[in-house]
Coordinates of C-alpha atoms in Angstrom, one line a residue:
X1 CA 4.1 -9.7 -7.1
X2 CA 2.4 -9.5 -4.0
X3 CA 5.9 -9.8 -1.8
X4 CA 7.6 -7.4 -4.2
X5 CA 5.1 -5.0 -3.3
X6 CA 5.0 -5.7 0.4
X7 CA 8.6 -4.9 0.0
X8 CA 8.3 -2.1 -1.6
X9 CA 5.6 0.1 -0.1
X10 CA 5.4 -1.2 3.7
X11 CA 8.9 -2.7 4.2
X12 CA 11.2 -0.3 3.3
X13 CA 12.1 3.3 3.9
X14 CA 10.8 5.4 1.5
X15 CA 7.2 3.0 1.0
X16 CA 5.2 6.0 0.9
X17 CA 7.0 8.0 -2.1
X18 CA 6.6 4.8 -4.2
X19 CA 3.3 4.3 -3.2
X20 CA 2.3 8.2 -4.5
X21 CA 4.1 7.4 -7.8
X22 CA 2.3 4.7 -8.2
X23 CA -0.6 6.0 -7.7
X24 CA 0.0 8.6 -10.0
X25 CA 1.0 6.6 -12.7
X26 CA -2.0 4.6 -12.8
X27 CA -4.3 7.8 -13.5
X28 CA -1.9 8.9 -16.3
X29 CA 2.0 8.7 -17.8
X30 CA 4.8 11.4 -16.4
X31 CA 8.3 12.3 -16.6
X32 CA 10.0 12.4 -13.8
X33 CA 10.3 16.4 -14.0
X34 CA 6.3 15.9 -14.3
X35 CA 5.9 13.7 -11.1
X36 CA 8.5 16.1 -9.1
X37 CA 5.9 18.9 -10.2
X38 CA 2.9 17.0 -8.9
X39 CA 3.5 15.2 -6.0
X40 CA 6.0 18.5 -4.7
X41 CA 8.7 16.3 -4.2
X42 CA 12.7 16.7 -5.3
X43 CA 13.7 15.8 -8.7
X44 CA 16.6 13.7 -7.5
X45 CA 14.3 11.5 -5.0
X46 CA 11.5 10.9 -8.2
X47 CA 14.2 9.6 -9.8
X48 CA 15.8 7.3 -7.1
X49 CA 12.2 5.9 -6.5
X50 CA 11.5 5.7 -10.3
X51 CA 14.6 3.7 -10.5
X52 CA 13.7 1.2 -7.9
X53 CA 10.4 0.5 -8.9
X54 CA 11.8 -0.1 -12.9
X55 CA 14.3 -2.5 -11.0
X56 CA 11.4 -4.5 -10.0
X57 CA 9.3 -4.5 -13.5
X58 CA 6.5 -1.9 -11.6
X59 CA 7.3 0.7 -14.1
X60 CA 8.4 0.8 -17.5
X61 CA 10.0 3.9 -19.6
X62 CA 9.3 5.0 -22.7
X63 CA 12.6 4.5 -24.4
X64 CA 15.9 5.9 -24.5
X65 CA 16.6 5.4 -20.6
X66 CA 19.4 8.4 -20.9
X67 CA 16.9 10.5 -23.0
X68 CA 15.4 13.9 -20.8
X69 CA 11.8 13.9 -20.5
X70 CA 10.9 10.1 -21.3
X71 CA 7.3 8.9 -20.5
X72 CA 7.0 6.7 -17.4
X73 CA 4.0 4.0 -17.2
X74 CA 3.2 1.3 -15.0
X75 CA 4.4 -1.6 -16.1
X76 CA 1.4 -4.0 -17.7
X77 CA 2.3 -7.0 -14.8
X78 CA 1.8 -4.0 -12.2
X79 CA -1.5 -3.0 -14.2
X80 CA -2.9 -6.8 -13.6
X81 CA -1.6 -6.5 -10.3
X82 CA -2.8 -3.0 -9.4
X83 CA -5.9 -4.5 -6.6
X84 CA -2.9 -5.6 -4.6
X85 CA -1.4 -2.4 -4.4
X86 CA -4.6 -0.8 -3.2
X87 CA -5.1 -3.6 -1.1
X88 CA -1.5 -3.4 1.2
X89 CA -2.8 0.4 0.8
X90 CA -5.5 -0.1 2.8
X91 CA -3.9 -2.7 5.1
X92 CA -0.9 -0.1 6.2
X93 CA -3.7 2.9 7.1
X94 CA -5.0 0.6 9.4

């Protein structure tokens, strides 16, 4: 988990967008029109990110992947694994 995340937030373009849905997802479940809302970004790019991080079991959906509005959580092996994240967090503000 710990290279998937590496990946995901410091080695690849668009690290810092995943990182601030992550982070919002851990305080509380969105949609993805929810999560454009909050962190002011475009509904398209949410749901390019959203899809990556579901590729790599960091979030799960609440259902119907087709269905408008569905829930978005983090996944429960990205819950157990959640110190990491903030740990690369801190590493990369160094």
């Amino acid at each position: 988990m710990k290279r998937v995340l590496w990946y995901l937030i410091a080695g690849s373009r668009g690290g810092t967008n995943r990182a601030r849905i992550i982070e919002a997802l851990h305080d509380r479940p969105y949609n993805i029109n929810q999560l454009s809302l909050e962190l002011d970004l475009d509904y398209k790019t949410i749901q390019h990110h959203i899809k990556v991080l579901e590729d790599h079991n960091i979030l799960v959906n609440s259902g119907d992947e087709k269905k408008y509005g569905k829930m978005i959580f983090l996944s429960n092996r990205m819950e157990e694994n959640y110190p990491i994240f903030i740990e690369i967090l801190s590493k990369m503000k160094k």
